[in-house]
Coordinates of C-alpha atoms and ligand atoms in Angstrom, one line a residue:
M1 CA 113.7 118.1 114.8
A2 CA 110.3 119.3 113.8
L3 CA 109.3 120.9 111.4
I4 CA 106.8 124.5 112.2
L5 CA 104.1 124.9 108.5
A6 CA 103.5 128.6 108.8
R7 CA 98.8 128.9 108.8
P8 CA 98.0 130.4 105.7
E9 CA 96.0 132.8 105.8
L10 CA 91.9 132.4 104.8
N11 CA 90.2 135.9 103.5
L12 CA 86.6 137.1 103.8
W13 CA 85.3 134.8 101.5
E14 CA 86.7 131.8 101.8
R15 CA 86.6 131.8 106.2
L16 CA 82.2 131.8 104.3
Y17 CA 82.8 128.4 102.8
L18 CA 80.5 128.9 100.2
P19 CA 83.3 128.1 97.5
S20 CA 83.1 124.7 98.9
I21 CA 79.9 124.0 99.6
L22 CA 78.5 126.3 96.2
G23 CA 81.0 123.1 94.1
G24 CA 79.4 120.4 96.6
L25 CA 75.7 121.0 95.9
F26 CA 77.1 121.6 92.4
I27 CA 78.2 118.3 92.1
T28 CA 74.6 116.7 93.7
L29 CA 73.1 118.7 91.0
R30 CA 74.8 117.4 87.8
H31 CA 74.9 113.4 88.9
M32 CA 71.2 113.4 89.8
V33 CA 70.3 115.3 86.6
E34 CA 72.3 113.0 84.5
T35 CA 70.2 110.2 85.9
I36 CA 67.2 110.8 85.5
L37 CA 68.3 111.4 81.7
L38 CA 69.6 108.5 81.9
R39 CA 66.1 107.1 83.3
V40 CA 64.7 109.1 80.2
F41 CA 66.6 108.0 77.8
P42 CA 68.1 104.7 78.2
R43 CA 71.1 104.2 76.9
K44 CA 71.5 100.0 74.7
R45 CA 74.6 98.9 76.6
T46 CA 76.8 96.2 74.1
G47 CA 79.1 95.7 76.4
P48 CA 81.6 96.5 79.2
R49 CA 81.7 100.5 79.4
S50 CA 84.9 102.4 78.7
L51 CA 87.1 103.7 81.7
M52 CA 87.3 106.9 80.1
E53 CA 83.0 107.0 79.4
M54 CA 82.3 106.1 82.8
S55 CA 84.5 108.7 83.8
S56 CA 82.9 111.7 81.8
T57 CA 79.3 110.5 82.8
G58 CA 80.3 110.4 86.9
L59 CA 78.9 107.0 86.2
M60 CA 81.1 105.2 87.8
S61 CA 79.4 101.8 89.8
M62 CA 79.1 98.8 87.0
Q63 CA 76.4 96.6 86.3
Y64 CA 77.9 93.3 87.3
P65 CA 78.0 90.9 86.5
E66 CA 76.4 92.0 83.0
E67 CA 79.5 93.7 82.8
K68 CA 82.8 93.6 84.2
W69 CA 86.0 94.7 84.5
P70 CA 88.3 92.9 81.9
M71 CA 91.1 91.0 83.7
P72 CA 95.2 92.0 83.3
D73 CA 98.1 90.6 81.4
G74 CA 99.1 90.0 84.1
Y75 CA 96.5 87.5 85.3
R76 CA 97.8 84.9 86.1
G77 CA 94.6 83.0 86.7
A78 CA 93.8 80.5 90.2
P79 CA 95.0 77.4 90.7
V80 CA 93.6 74.6 90.1
L81 CA 94.3 70.9 90.3
V82 CA 95.0 68.6 87.3
M83 CA 94.2 64.9 86.5
D84 CA 95.9 62.5 83.8
E85 CA 94.1 61.4 80.6
G86 CA 93.7 58.3 82.4
G87 CA 91.5 60.1 85.0
R88 CA 94.0 59.0 87.2
E89 CA 95.1 62.5 90.2
K90 CA 98.5 63.5 89.9
C91 CA 99.1 64.8 93.2
V92 CA 100.6 62.2 95.7
S93 CA 99.5 64.5 98.0
C94 CA 103.4 65.2 99.0
Q95 CA 102.2 68.7 100.8
L96 CA 105.4 70.7 99.4
C97 CA 103.0 73.5 97.3
E98 CA 100.3 73.6 100.7
F99 CA 104.1 74.0 102.5
I100 CA 105.2 76.9 99.8
C101 CA 102.2 78.8 99.9
P102 CA 102.5 82.4 101.1
P103 CA 99.0 82.8 102.6
R104 CA 99.0 79.4 104.0
A105 CA 96.5 78.6 101.6
I106 CA 96.5 75.4 101.1
R107 CA 95.4 72.1 102.7
I108 CA 96.0 69.1 102.5
T109 CA 95.7 65.8 104.6
P110 CA 97.1 63.1 103.0
G111 CA 95.3 60.2 102.2
F112 CA 96.5 56.5 100.8
L113 CA 95.5 54.1 97.8
P114 CA 93.2 51.7 97.6
G115 CA 95.2 48.8 99.1
A116 CA 94.1 46.5 95.7
D117 CA 95.6 49.4 93.7
V118 CA 99.1 48.2 92.6
H119 CA 100.6 51.5 93.1
A120 CA 99.7 51.2 96.5
N121 CA 102.5 50.9 98.6
V122 CA 104.8 53.5 95.8
E123 CA 102.1 56.9 95.5
K124 CA 100.3 58.4 97.8
K125 CA 96.6 60.9 97.0
P126 CA 95.4 63.0 98.8
R127 CA 92.3 62.2 101.2
A128 CA 91.3 66.4 100.9
F129 CA 92.9 69.5 99.1
D130 CA 91.3 72.5 100.0
I131 CA 91.9 76.1 98.5
D132 CA 90.9 78.8 101.1
M133 CA 90.4 81.4 98.0
L134 CA 90.0 84.4 99.8
R135 CA 94.2 84.4 101.8
C136 CA 95.2 82.8 97.3
I137 CA 96.6 85.7 96.3
Y138 CA 97.1 83.9 92.2
C139 CA 101.3 83.7 93.1
G140 CA 102.1 80.4 91.7
M141 CA 103.9 79.5 93.6
C142 CA 101.8 76.0 94.1
E143 CA 102.0 75.7 90.3
E144 CA 106.4 77.0 90.1
V145 CA 107.1 73.2 93.2
C146 CA 104.5 70.7 92.2
P147 CA 107.1 68.0 91.3
E148 CA 104.3 66.4 89.2
E149 CA 102.9 69.2 87.6
A150 CA 99.5 67.9 89.6
I151 CA 98.3 72.0 90.1
F152 CA 98.2 74.7 87.5
L153 CA 97.5 77.7 87.7
K154 CA 94.2 78.5 85.5
K155 CA 92.3 81.4 83.3
E156 CA 89.2 81.0 84.5
E157 CA 85.8 83.4 84.5
P158 CA 87.9 85.3 87.4
I159 CA 83.8 84.5 89.7
F160 CA 84.7 84.6 93.1
V161 CA 81.8 84.9 95.0
G162 CA 80.0 83.6 97.9
T163 CA 77.5 83.6 100.6
S164 CA 80.0 83.0 103.5
R165 CA 84.0 82.1 103.9
Q166 CA 83.1 78.1 103.7
A167 CA 81.8 78.7 100.7
M168 CA 85.0 80.4 99.3
I169 CA 86.9 77.4 100.3
R170 CA 87.3 74.8 97.0
D171 CA 87.6 71.2 97.6
K172 CA 89.3 68.2 95.7
Q173 CA 86.2 67.3 93.5
E174 CA 85.2 71.2 92.8
L175 CA 90.1 71.6 91.8
Y176 CA 89.6 68.5 90.1
R177 CA 86.3 69.6 87.9
L178 CA 87.5 72.6 87.3
G179 CA 91.0 71.6 86.1
G180 CA 89.5 68.5 84.1
V181 CA 92.7 66.5 82.2
M182 CA 95.8 67.5 81.2
V183 CA 98.5 66.0 78.9
R184 CA 102.2 66.6 80.5
P185 CA 105.3 64.2 79.7
I186 CA 105.5 63.7 83.0
K187 CA 103.6 60.2 84.0
K188 CA 104.3 59.3 86.9
W189 CA 102.2 55.9 87.0
D190 CA 104.6 54.8 83.6
G191 CA 107.7 51.9 84.0
K192 CA 107.4 52.3 87.4
Ligands
LIG201 S1 98.9 80.6 93.9 FE1 100.0 80.6 95.6 S2 98.5 81.4 97.4 FE2 97.1 80.6 95.3 S3 97.3 78.6 96.3 FE3 99.3 78.9 94.6 S4 101.1 79.4 96.6 FE4 99.4 79.6 97.9
LIG202 S1 99.4 69.6 94.0 FE1 101.9 68.6 93.3 S2 102.8 69.8 95.7 FE2 101.4 70.0 95.7 S3 101.0 68.2 97.0 FE3 100.2 67.8 94.7 S4 102.3 66.8 93.7 FE4 102.4 67.9 95.8

């Protein structure tokens, strides 16, 4: 059923729109004075300003990258690949993480170990492993599902900038560089 609301009657003062216009001009004037004062008396910045301070001065722009928002406690990190202490890739390119990833951010091309490797007919490793950081939602499902403990969410400095979409895709070399070595009890190569 349609709900009909009574249109409020505006008095003469409201119909002139003067209060709104003057209010807007006052805000503009306040920003102008604050900006001039900051130029004349620049403040020495020692770290990120608090939200409270920024709101009180009306300056909501941050001077990135010197100033950054602190990450919330619930931030899990960004996905990276890790090697074992022998420098071997833990990933066996089973593609479970690619399958489970909700936004389809992971793309894996499975590859084989060199024929001379003693494990050549036992395990595989990824030929290509890309994660599109524009798609990743940092959910941690890839870490949860990985049977080899090869992919982890690392609480790195969250600087994800690039000049193109392609630049925001992390390839295998970059993911291993960020992940480094992780010593864990699971060692897929031993005792096989
Ligand atoms: S953290 Fe989530 S969204 Fe990001 S790659 Fe892993 S499964 Fe995909
Ligand atoms: S990271 Fe883990 S789940 Fe993903 S392909 Fe490699 S072994 Fe499988």
